[in-house]
């Protein structure tokens, strides 16, 4: 009998917020409607709808205001830096206008002096080491900091065991070889040092010789003989006097110690005659020990090693005796000893005795015998040398050099024999391009080192030191060489990525030659390196600064006006 409850209005007439609230309340049992079932949810939504309506009503004004504000801010940021730069330039202009001519003169002189010091240091570093100091520091220290090390080319891969021999021959190598014509330390190198006060051998070269002596004259069985034990230590001594003292100690223990006589002949003898006496004693002792080793070499591996060592000693002694005979003028005797040695030990080619034979035969002017030796050793499968290539060129030049004339050849052309001679010269120059300057006496010679680098300046020095006299003996040979040797470089591809008759010229010869040749010798470099950029740059900067200093000193007022004008324009 009570009054009926009021009825809700239809959904179409109710506000959206109320409808959403009701729908949320109806679904309060579900998880999605829990956030709207709270008491203040309806009020929050109603407030949000009011704000949206007001924002839609004033949107054009707000957008315009925001655009104007953003434009003003961007313009301020863009104009701030130029304004500061202009203020800075104005301050610099005022400062420069107060400077006197003395200041400009001091500034230009200081700049010229500093750039000149840098230029001199760069030039000295380039002449001594072949590189620019600034570029070297940049590559070594700055490139890793900026990430340039990642772009460096990969190192060339080494040959595997299965590569063929042709690939190995095409690969340029910088192997150091023992000089087959090396001089005697006591009788020749030491005398040069006594006269000139200059050390003819480098530490690197002597260290290589010490290693050779240990390989030639020592073995595992040296502990069985006290004298050999002493000599094993002697070859490792750095002090020459200590080595000589050890050799005498070994002779006290064993008067037939051949290696002790070898050391005394090489280092203590001050003349070739004295050296020959020591080598004859070494030969007598060496032959006796060699015969004993031959009788028992098959008993054990240790005896085989001892036989190899005794064979090396015997071959070395005979080789040096032949060189003594050659230096003392007994050339035919020297040739006979070399031929007998090559027949008796044909497999021991480490000393390259055939090059000694070539030089002795040239001294005898036995050119037919020289040609026979070349026919055996100037083979495509054998390693070449400057002695082989240039001796072959000398023999072919000998046939035409006496009647050769550049003017006549340019008119009638070259004959077949002249073409062969020119091609032989080109072949020799391609193998070692440093030799012609020494043969033509365009560069001064020094004593050859004990080790040489094939195709390098050290090999050129060693060849020209002994063979220059043979070229001078043949009339017209040096004239033919002078007229034709530079034509070789027109046939070689540049920049030496390919060779013409040989593999490309190696790039490592300069570094090795600087280690082998004495410091007072100017190493020949091929190909000639271009001056680095920083040498040109510092030279230009020094010259320009010096010119400005001179003009400032001569015309101070005019140069001040010029400096002010430049600052105003800037």
Coordinates of C-alpha atoms in Angstrom, one line a residue:
X1 CA 0.0 0.0 0.0
X2 CA 3.1 2.4 0.0
X3 CA 4.0 4.8 -2.7
X4 CA 5.8 3.2 -5.8
X5 CA 9.5 4.0 -6.1
X6 CA 10.5 6.5 -8.8
X7 CA 11.4 5.0 -12.2
X8 CA 14.7 5.7 -13.9
X9 CA 14.6 7.8 -17.1
X10 CA 15.3 6.0 -20.3
X11 CA 18.9 5.5 -21.3
X12 CA 18.6 7.7 -24.3
X13 CA 17.7 10.7 -22.1
X14 CA 20.4 10.1 -19.5
X15 CA 23.8 11.8 -19.5
X16 CA 26.7 9.6 -20.8
X17 CA 28.5 9.6 -17.5
X18 CA 25.4 8.3 -15.7
X19 CA 24.9 5.6 -18.3
X20 CA 28.5 4.5 -18.0
X21 CA 28.2 4.5 -14.2
X22 CA 25.2 2.3 -14.3
X23 CA 26.7 0.0 -16.8
X24 CA 29.7 -0.2 -14.6
X25 CA 27.6 -0.9 -11.5
X26 CA 25.7 -3.6 -13.3
X27 CA 28.9 -5.3 -14.2
X28 CA 30.5 -4.9 -10.8
X29 CA 30.9 -8.6 -10.6
X30 CA 33.3 -8.7 -13.5
X31 CA 36.9 -7.8 -13.3
X32 CA 36.7 -5.0 -16.0
X33 CA 34.4 -2.8 -14.1
X34 CA 36.1 -2.6 -10.8
X35 CA 37.8 0.8 -11.5
X36 CA 34.5 2.5 -12.3
X37 CA 32.6 1.1 -9.4
X38 CA 34.2 3.5 -6.9
X39 CA 32.0 6.4 -5.7
X40 CA 34.1 9.3 -7.2
X41 CA 34.4 7.8 -10.7
X42 CA 31.3 9.5 -12.1
X43 CA 32.5 13.0 -10.8
X44 CA 35.9 12.6 -12.4
X45 CA 34.5 11.7 -15.7
X46 CA 32.0 14.6 -15.7
X47 CA 35.0 17.0 -14.9
X48 CA 37.0 15.5 -17.8
X49 CA 34.1 16.1 -20.2
X50 CA 33.8 19.8 -19.1
X51 CA 37.6 20.4 -19.7
X52 CA 37.4 18.8 -23.2
X53 CA 34.6 21.1 -24.1
X54 CA 36.4 24.2 -22.9
X55 CA 39.6 23.2 -24.7
X56 CA 37.7 22.6 -28.0
X57 CA 36.3 26.1 -27.6
X58 CA 39.7 27.9 -27.2
X59 CA 41.9 25.6 -29.3
X60 CA 42.7 28.1 -32.1
X61 CA 44.0 30.7 -29.6
X62 CA 46.1 28.2 -27.8
X63 CA 47.7 26.8 -30.9
X64 CA 48.6 30.3 -32.2
X65 CA 50.1 31.3 -28.9
X66 CA 52.2 28.1 -28.8
X67 CA 53.4 28.6 -32.3
X68 CA 54.5 32.2 -31.7
X69 CA 56.3 31.1 -28.5
X70 CA 58.2 28.3 -30.2
X71 CA 59.2 30.6 -33.1
X72 CA 60.6 33.2 -30.8
X73 CA 62.6 30.6 -28.9
X74 CA 64.1 29.0 -32.0
X75 CA 65.0 32.4 -33.4
X76 CA 66.8 33.4 -30.2
X77 CA 68.8 30.1 -30.2
X78 CA 69.8 30.6 -33.9
X79 CA 70.8 34.2 -33.4
X80 CA 72.6 33.8 -30.1
X81 CA 75.8 32.1 -31.6
X82 CA 76.3 34.6 -34.5
X83 CA 75.8 37.5 -32.1
X84 CA 78.5 36.1 -29.8
X85 CA 80.8 35.5 -32.8
X86 CA 80.3 39.1 -34.0
X87 CA 81.1 40.4 -30.5
X88 CA 84.2 38.2 -30.4
X89 CA 85.3 39.4 -33.9
X90 CA 84.7 43.0 -32.8
X91 CA 86.9 42.4 -29.7
X92 CA 89.6 40.9 -31.9
X93 CA 89.5 43.8 -34.3
X94 CA 89.9 46.2 -31.5
X95 CA 92.8 44.2 -30.1
X96 CA 94.6 44.0 -33.5
X97 CA 94.1 47.7 -34.0
X98 CA 96.2 48.4 -30.9
X99 CA 99.1 46.1 -31.9
X100 CA 102.4 47.7 -33.1
X101 CA 104.6 46.6 -36.1
X102 CA 107.1 45.1 -33.7
X103 CA 104.6 42.6 -32.5
X104 CA 103.8 41.5 -36.1
X105 CA 107.5 41.2 -36.8
X106 CA 108.1 39.1 -33.7
X107 CA 105.1 36.9 -34.5
X108 CA 106.2 36.2 -38.1
X109 CA 109.8 35.5 -37.1
X110 CA 108.8 33.1 -34.3
X111 CA 106.4 31.3 -36.7
X112 CA 109.1 31.0 -39.3
X113 CA 111.7 29.7 -36.7
X114 CA 109.4 27.1 -35.3
X115 CA 108.2 25.8 -38.7
X116 CA 111.9 25.8 -39.8
X117 CA 112.8 23.6 -36.9
X118 CA 110.0 21.2 -37.6
X119 CA 111.0 21.1 -41.3
X120 CA 114.7 20.3 -40.4
X121 CA 113.6 17.6 -38.0
X122 CA 111.2 16.1 -40.6
X123 CA 113.9 16.1 -43.3
X124 CA 116.5 14.5 -40.9
X125 CA 114.0 11.8 -39.9
X126 CA 113.1 11.1 -43.5
X127 CA 116.7 10.8 -44.6
X128 CA 117.6 8.5 -41.7
X129 CA 114.5 6.3 -41.4
X130 CA 112.7 6.8 -44.7
X131 CA 109.4 7.9 -43.1
X132 CA 107.8 11.1 -41.9
X133 CA 107.8 11.5 -38.1
X134 CA 104.5 13.3 -38.1
X135 CA 102.9 10.7 -40.3
X136 CA 104.4 7.9 -38.2
X137 CA 103.0 9.3 -35.0
X138 CA 99.6 9.8 -36.6
X139 CA 99.4 6.3 -37.8
X140 CA 100.8 4.8 -34.6
X141 CA 98.9 6.8 -32.0
X142 CA 96.0 8.8 -33.5
X143 CA 94.6 6.2 -35.9
X144 CA 93.7 3.7 -33.1
X145 CA 92.0 6.5 -31.2
X146 CA 89.7 7.4 -34.1
X147 CA 89.1 3.8 -35.0
X148 CA 91.3 3.6 -38.1
X149 CA 93.0 0.4 -37.0
X150 CA 89.9 -1.5 -38.1
X151 CA 90.4 -0.4 -41.7
X152 CA 94.0 -1.6 -41.9
X153 CA 94.6 -4.2 -44.6
X154 CA 94.9 -7.7 -43.4
X155 CA 98.4 -9.3 -43.1
X156 CA 99.3 -11.5 -46.1
X157 CA 98.7 -15.1 -45.4
X158 CA 101.7 -17.4 -45.2
X159 CA 102.2 -20.2 -47.7
X160 CA 100.9 -23.5 -46.6
X161 CA 102.8 -26.7 -46.9
X162 CA 100.9 -27.6 -50.0
X163 CA 101.8 -24.5 -52.1
X164 CA 103.7 -25.2 -55.2
X165 CA 107.3 -24.1 -55.8
X166 CA 106.3 -21.6 -58.5
X167 CA 104.3 -19.6 -55.9
X168 CA 107.3 -19.5 -53.6
X169 CA 109.5 -18.2 -56.3
X170 CA 107.1 -15.5 -57.2
X171 CA 107.1 -14.3 -53.6
X172 CA 109.6 -11.5 -52.9
X173 CA 111.8 -12.4 -49.9
X174 CA 114.3 -10.5 -47.9
X175 CA 116.6 -13.3 -46.7
X176 CA 120.1 -12.3 -45.6
X177 CA 122.9 -14.3 -47.1
X178 CA 126.5 -14.7 -46.1
X179 CA 128.8 -12.7 -48.4
X180 CA 130.9 -15.2 -50.4
X181 CA 133.7 -12.6 -50.8
X182 CA 133.7 -11.3 -47.2
X183 CA 136.9 -9.9 -46.0
X184 CA 139.1 -10.9 -43.0
X185 CA 138.3 -9.1 -39.8
X186 CA 141.8 -8.8 -38.4
X187 CA 143.7 -8.3 -41.7
X188 CA 141.2 -6.0 -43.5
X189 CA 138.3 -4.7 -41.4
X190 CA 140.4 -3.9 -38.3
X191 CA 143.1 -2.2 -40.4
X192 CA 140.4 0.0 -42.0
X193 CA 139.1 1.0 -38.5
X194 CA 142.7 1.8 -37.3
X195 CA 143.3 4.1 -40.3
X196 CA 139.9 5.8 -40.5
X197 CA 138.5 5.5 -37.0
X198 CA 135.2 4.3 -38.4
X199 CA 133.6 0.9 -37.6
X200 CA 133.1 -0.9 -40.9
X201 CA 130.8 -3.6 -39.5
X202 CA 127.5 -3.2 -37.7
X203 CA 126.5 -5.0 -34.6
X204 CA 123.7 -6.7 -36.5
X205 CA 126.1 -8.0 -39.2
X206 CA 128.6 -9.3 -36.6
X207 CA 125.8 -11.0 -34.6
X208 CA 124.7 -12.9 -37.8
X209 CA 128.3 -14.0 -38.2
X210 CA 128.4 -15.3 -34.6
X211 CA 125.3 -17.3 -35.4
X212 CA 126.9 -18.7 -38.5
X213 CA 130.0 -19.7 -36.6
X214 CA 128.0 -21.5 -34.0
X215 CA 126.1 -23.4 -36.7
X216 CA 129.2 -24.3 -38.7
X217 CA 131.7 -25.1 -35.9
X218 CA 129.7 -26.5 -33.0
X219 CA 127.6 -29.6 -32.4
X220 CA 126.1 -31.6 -29.5
X221 CA 129.2 -33.7 -29.0
X222 CA 131.4 -30.7 -28.1
X223 CA 131.1 -31.7 -24.4
X224 CA 133.2 -34.8 -25.1
X225 CA 136.2 -32.7 -26.0
X226 CA 137.3 -30.0 -23.6
X227 CA 138.9 -27.9 -26.4
X228 CA 135.6 -27.9 -28.3
X229 CA 133.7 -26.9 -25.1
X230 CA 136.0 -23.8 -24.8
X231 CA 135.5 -22.9 -28.5
X232 CA 131.7 -23.3 -28.1
X233 CA 131.8 -20.5 -25.5
X234 CA 134.4 -18.5 -27.6
X235 CA 132.0 -18.2 -30.6
X236 CA 129.4 -16.6 -28.3
X237 CA 131.7 -14.0 -26.8
X238 CA 131.1 -10.4 -27.9
X239 CA 134.5 -9.1 -27.1
X240 CA 137.1 -9.9 -29.8
X241 CA 139.9 -10.1 -27.2
X242 CA 137.9 -12.6 -25.1
X243 CA 137.4 -14.7 -28.2
X244 CA 141.1 -14.7 -29.0
X245 CA 142.0 -15.6 -25.4
X246 CA 139.5 -18.5 -25.4
X247 CA 141.1 -19.8 -28.7
X248 CA 144.5 -19.9 -27.0
X249 CA 143.0 -21.7 -24.1
X250 CA 141.6 -24.3 -26.4
X251 CA 145.0 -24.8 -28.1
X252 CA 146.5 -25.4 -24.7
X253 CA 144.0 -28.1 -24.1
X254 CA 144.4 -29.6 -27.6
X255 CA 147.0 -28.4 -30.1
X256 CA 145.0 -29.9 -33.0
X257 CA 141.9 -27.8 -32.4
X258 CA 141.1 -26.6 -35.9
X259 CA 138.3 -24.1 -34.9
X260 CA 140.8 -22.3 -32.6
X261 CA 143.1 -21.8 -35.6
X262 CA 140.2 -20.6 -37.6
X263 CA 139.3 -17.9 -35.1
X264 CA 142.9 -16.7 -34.8
X265 CA 143.2 -16.5 -38.6
X266 CA 140.0 -14.5 -38.9
X267 CA 140.5 -12.1 -36.0
X268 CA 144.0 -12.0 -34.6
X269 CA 146.1 -12.1 -37.9
X270 CA 146.8 -8.6 -39.1
X271 CA 148.0 -9.6 -42.6
X272 CA 146.8 -12.0 -45.2
X273 CA 150.1 -13.9 -44.9
X274 CA 149.6 -14.5 -41.1
X275 CA 146.0 -15.5 -41.8
X276 CA 147.1 -18.0 -44.3
X277 CA 149.6 -19.6 -41.8
X278 CA 146.9 -20.1 -39.3
X279 CA 144.5 -21.6 -41.9
X280 CA 147.2 -24.0 -43.0
X281 CA 147.5 -25.2 -39.4
X282 CA 143.7 -25.5 -39.2
X283 CA 143.7 -27.5 -42.5
X284 CA 146.2 -30.0 -41.1
X285 CA 144.2 -30.4 -37.8
X286 CA 140.9 -30.4 -39.7
X287 CA 141.8 -33.2 -42.1
X288 CA 143.0 -35.4 -39.3
X289 CA 139.8 -34.9 -37.3
X290 CA 137.7 -35.4 -40.5
X291 CA 139.3 -38.8 -41.3
X292 CA 138.5 -39.9 -37.7
X293 CA 134.9 -38.8 -38.0
X294 CA 134.5 -40.6 -41.3
X295 CA 135.6 -43.9 -39.7
X296 CA 133.0 -43.8 -37.0
X297 CA 130.1 -41.7 -38.3
X298 CA 127.7 -44.7 -38.7
X299 CA 127.9 -45.7 -35.0
X300 CA 125.4 -43.2 -33.6
X301 CA 123.5 -40.0 -34.5
X302 CA 125.9 -38.1 -32.3
X303 CA 128.8 -39.3 -34.5
X304 CA 126.9 -38.2 -37.6
X305 CA 126.4 -34.7 -36.2
X306 CA 130.1 -34.6 -35.4
X307 CA 131.0 -35.6 -39.0
X308 CA 128.8 -32.8 -40.4
X309 CA 130.5 -30.3 -38.1
X310 CA 134.0 -31.6 -39.1
X311 CA 133.0 -31.4 -42.8
X312 CA 131.9 -27.8 -42.4
X313 CA 135.2 -26.9 -40.7
X314 CA 137.2 -28.5 -43.5
X315 CA 135.2 -26.9 -46.3
X316 CA 135.4 -23.5 -44.6
X317 CA 139.2 -23.7 -44.1
X318 CA 139.8 -24.7 -47.7
X319 CA 137.6 -21.9 -48.9
X320 CA 139.4 -19.3 -46.9
X321 CA 142.8 -20.7 -48.0
X322 CA 141.7 -20.2 -51.6
X323 CA 140.7 -16.6 -50.8
X324 CA 144.1 -16.0 -49.2
X325 CA 145.8 -17.3 -52.4
X326 CA 143.6 -15.0 -54.5
X327 CA 144.5 -12.0 -52.4
X328 CA 148.2 -12.8 -52.5
X329 CA 148.2 -12.9 -56.3
X330 CA 148.4 -16.7 -56.7
X331 CA 145.2 -16.7 -58.8
X332 CA 145.7 -20.0 -60.7
X333 CA 146.3 -21.8 -57.4
X334 CA 143.2 -20.2 -56.0
X335 CA 141.1 -21.3 -59.0
X336 CA 142.4 -24.9 -58.7
X337 CA 141.6 -25.0 -55.0
X338 CA 138.0 -23.7 -55.7
X339 CA 137.4 -26.2 -58.4
X340 CA 138.7 -29.1 -56.3
X341 CA 136.5 -28.0 -53.4
X342 CA 133.4 -27.8 -55.6
X343 CA 134.1 -31.3 -56.9
X344 CA 134.8 -32.8 -53.5
X345 CA 131.8 -31.3 -51.8
X346 CA 129.2 -30.6 -54.5
X347 CA 126.2 -30.5 -52.1
X348 CA 127.7 -27.8 -49.8
X349 CA 126.5 -24.7 -51.7
X350 CA 125.9 -22.6 -48.6
X351 CA 129.2 -20.7 -49.2
X352 CA 128.4 -19.9 -52.9
X353 CA 132.0 -20.7 -53.9
X354 CA 131.1 -20.4 -57.6
X355 CA 131.0 -16.6 -57.1
X356 CA 134.5 -16.7 -55.8
X357 CA 135.5 -18.8 -58.8
X358 CA 133.8 -16.3 -61.2
X359 CA 135.7 -13.4 -59.8
X360 CA 139.1 -15.2 -59.9
X361 CA 138.5 -16.3 -63.5
X362 CA 137.6 -12.7 -64.5
X363 CA 140.9 -11.7 -63.0
X364 CA 142.7 -14.2 -65.2
X365 CA 140.6 -12.9 -68.1
X366 CA 139.6 -16.5 -68.8
X367 CA 136.2 -15.5 -70.3
X368 CA 135.5 -18.9 -71.9
X369 CA 135.8 -20.5 -68.4
X370 CA 133.6 -17.8 -67.0
X371 CA 130.9 -18.6 -69.6
X372 CA 131.1 -22.3 -68.7
X373 CA 130.5 -21.5 -65.0
X374 CA 127.6 -19.2 -65.9
X375 CA 126.1 -21.9 -68.1
X376 CA 125.9 -24.1 -65.0
X377 CA 124.7 -21.7 -62.4
X378 CA 122.7 -19.1 -64.4
X379 CA 119.8 -21.4 -64.5
X380 CA 116.1 -20.5 -64.1
X381 CA 115.7 -23.0 -61.2
X382 CA 118.6 -21.6 -59.2
X383 CA 118.6 -18.5 -57.1
X384 CA 120.2 -15.5 -58.9
X385 CA 122.7 -13.0 -57.6
X386 CA 124.2 -9.7 -58.8
X387 CA 127.5 -11.5 -59.5
X388 CA 125.7 -13.9 -61.9
X389 CA 123.5 -11.4 -63.7
X390 CA 126.1 -8.7 -64.1
X391 CA 128.9 -11.1 -65.1
X392 CA 126.6 -12.4 -67.8
X393 CA 125.9 -8.8 -68.9
X394 CA 129.7 -8.1 -68.9
X395 CA 130.5 -11.0 -71.2
X396 CA 127.8 -9.9 -73.7
X397 CA 128.9 -6.3 -73.5
X398 CA 132.5 -7.3 -74.1
X399 CA 131.6 -8.5 -77.6
X400 CA 130.3 -5.1 -78.7
X401 CA 131.4 -2.5 -76.3
X402 CA 134.7 -1.7 -78.0
X403 CA 133.0 -0.5 -81.2
X404 CA 129.8 0.8 -79.6
X405 CA 128.8 4.4 -80.2
X406 CA 125.5 6.0 -79.2
X407 CA 125.4 8.3 -82.2
X408 CA 126.1 5.5 -84.6
X409 CA 123.6 3.2 -83.0
X410 CA 120.9 5.9 -83.2
X411 CA 121.5 6.3 -86.9
X412 CA 121.7 2.7 -88.1
X413 CA 120.0 1.0 -85.2
X414 CA 121.3 -1.8 -82.9
X415 CA 122.8 -5.0 -84.2
X416 CA 121.7 -8.4 -82.9
X417 CA 124.8 -8.6 -80.6
X418 CA 124.2 -5.1 -79.3
X419 CA 120.5 -5.9 -78.6
X420 CA 121.6 -9.0 -76.7
X421 CA 124.1 -6.9 -74.7
X422 CA 121.5 -4.3 -73.9
X423 CA 118.9 -6.9 -72.9
X424 CA 121.5 -8.5 -70.6
X425 CA 122.2 -5.1 -69.0
X426 CA 118.5 -4.5 -68.5
X427 CA 118.1 -7.9 -66.9
X428 CA 120.9 -7.3 -64.5
X429 CA 119.7 -3.8 -63.6
X430 CA 116.2 -5.2 -62.9
X431 CA 117.6 -7.7 -60.5
X432 CA 119.7 -5.2 -58.6
X433 CA 119.2 -1.5 -59.6
X434 CA 121.8 -0.2 -57.1
X435 CA 124.9 -1.6 -58.8
X436 CA 125.3 0.8 -61.8
X437 CA 125.8 3.9 -59.7
X438 CA 128.8 2.1 -58.0
X439 CA 130.2 0.8 -61.2
X440 CA 129.9 4.3 -62.8
X441 CA 131.4 5.8 -59.7
X442 CA 128.3 8.0 -59.1
X443 CA 128.4 6.8 -55.5
X444 CA 131.3 6.1 -53.2
X445 CA 132.1 2.6 -52.1
X446 CA 132.7 1.3 -48.5
X447 CA 134.0 -2.1 -47.3
X448 CA 131.4 -4.8 -48.1
X449 CA 129.6 -6.3 -45.1
X450 CA 129.9 -9.9 -44.0
X451 CA 126.3 -10.5 -45.0
X452 CA 124.3 -9.2 -47.9
X453 CA 120.7 -8.9 -49.0
X454 CA 120.1 -10.0 -52.5
X455 CA 118.8 -7.2 -54.7
X456 CA 119.7 -4.8 -52.0
X457 CA 122.3 -2.0 -51.6
X458 CA 124.5 -4.3 -49.5
X459 CA 124.8 -6.8 -52.4
X460 CA 125.5 -3.9 -54.8
X461 CA 128.4 -2.7 -52.6
X462 CA 129.8 -6.2 -52.3
X463 CA 129.7 -6.8 -56.0
X464 CA 131.1 -3.4 -57.1
X465 CA 133.9 -3.6 -54.5
X466 CA 135.4 -6.7 -56.2
X467 CA 134.1 -6.4 -59.8
X468 CA 134.6 -2.7 -60.7
X469 CA 138.2 -3.5 -61.9
X470 CA 136.8 -6.2 -64.3
X471 CA 134.4 -3.7 -65.9
X472 CA 137.2 -1.1 -66.2
X473 CA 139.4 -3.7 -67.9
X474 CA 137.0 -4.2 -70.8
X475 CA 137.2 -1.1 -73.0
X476 CA 133.8 0.5 -73.6
X477 CA 131.9 -1.7 -71.1
X478 CA 131.1 1.1 -68.7
X479 CA 130.2 3.4 -71.5
X480 CA 127.7 0.9 -72.8
X481 CA 126.3 0.5 -69.2
X482 CA 126.1 4.3 -68.9
X483 CA 124.1 4.7 -72.1
X484 CA 121.6 1.9 -71.5
X485 CA 121.0 1.1 -67.8
X486 CA 118.4 3.8 -67.2
X487 CA 116.3 2.3 -70.0
X488 CA 115.5 -0.6 -67.7
X489 CA 113.0 1.5 -65.6
X490 CA 110.9 2.2 -68.7
X491 CA 110.2 -1.6 -69.0
X492 CA 109.3 -2.2 -65.3
X493 CA 105.6 -1.6 -64.5
X494 CA 105.1 1.2 -62.0
X495 CA 104.5 1.2 -59.1
X496 CA 106.4 -2.2 -59.1
X497 CA 103.3 -4.3 -58.6
X498 CA 104.7 -6.6 -61.2
X499 CA 108.2 -7.6 -62.4
X500 CA 109.4 -7.9 -66.0
X501 CA 111.9 -10.7 -65.8
X502 CA 112.0 -11.3 -62.1
X503 CA 109.4 -11.1 -59.3
X504 CA 108.5 -7.6 -58.1
X505 CA 111.3 -5.7 -56.3
X506 CA 110.8 -6.3 -52.5
X507 CA 109.9 -3.3 -50.3
X508 CA 111.9 -4.6 -47.3
X509 CA 115.4 -4.1 -48.6
X510 CA 115.9 -0.6 -47.2
X511 CA 115.4 -1.6 -43.6
X512 CA 117.6 -4.6 -43.8
X513 CA 120.4 -2.7 -45.7
X514 CA 120.4 0.0 -43.0
X515 CA 121.1 -2.8 -40.5
X516 CA 123.9 -4.3 -42.5
X517 CA 125.7 -1.3 -43.8
X518 CA 127.6 1.2 -41.6
X519 CA 125.9 4.4 -40.5
X520 CA 128.3 6.7 -42.4
X521 CA 127.2 5.1 -45.7
X522 CA 124.3 6.6 -47.5
X523 CA 122.0 3.7 -48.3
X524 CA 120.7 3.6 -51.8
X525 CA 116.9 3.3 -52.0
X526 CA 114.9 1.9 -54.8
X527 CA 112.4 3.0 -55.9
X528 CA 113.0 6.6 -54.8
X529 CA 110.5 7.6 -52.2
X530 CA 108.6 10.8 -52.7
X531 CA 108.9 13.5 -50.0
X532 CA 106.1 13.2 -47.5
X533 CA 103.4 15.8 -47.4
X534 CA 104.5 17.3 -44.1
X535 CA 107.9 18.2 -45.4
X536 CA 106.4 20.2 -48.2
X537 CA 103.9 21.7 -45.8
X538 CA 106.5 22.8 -43.2
X539 CA 108.8 24.1 -45.9
X540 CA 106.0 26.2 -47.4
X541 CA 105.0 27.4 -44.0
X542 CA 108.5 28.4 -43.1
X543 CA 109.1 30.2 -46.4
X544 CA 105.8 32.0 -46.1
X545 CA 106.4 33.1 -42.5
X546 CA 109.9 34.2 -43.4
X547 CA 108.6 36.3 -46.3
X548 CA 106.0 38.0 -44.0
X549 CA 108.7 38.7 -41.5
X550 CA 110.9 40.3 -44.1
X551 CA 108.0 42.4 -45.4
X552 CA 107.0 43.5 -41.9
X553 CA 110.6 44.5 -41.2
X554 CA 110.9 46.5 -44.5
X555 CA 107.4 48.0 -44.6
X556 CA 106.0 48.0 -41.0
X557 CA 103.2 50.5 -41.5
X558 CA 102.0 48.9 -44.7
X559 CA 101.9 45.4 -43.2
X560 CA 100.0 46.7 -40.1
X561 CA 97.4 48.3 -42.4
X562 CA 97.2 45.0 -44.3
X563 CA 96.7 43.0 -41.1
X564 CA 93.9 45.4 -40.0
X565 CA 92.2 45.1 -43.3
X566 CA 92.3 41.4 -43.2
X567 CA 90.8 41.4 -39.7
X568 CA 88.0 43.8 -40.8
X569 CA 87.2 41.7 -43.8
X570 CA 87.1 38.5 -41.6

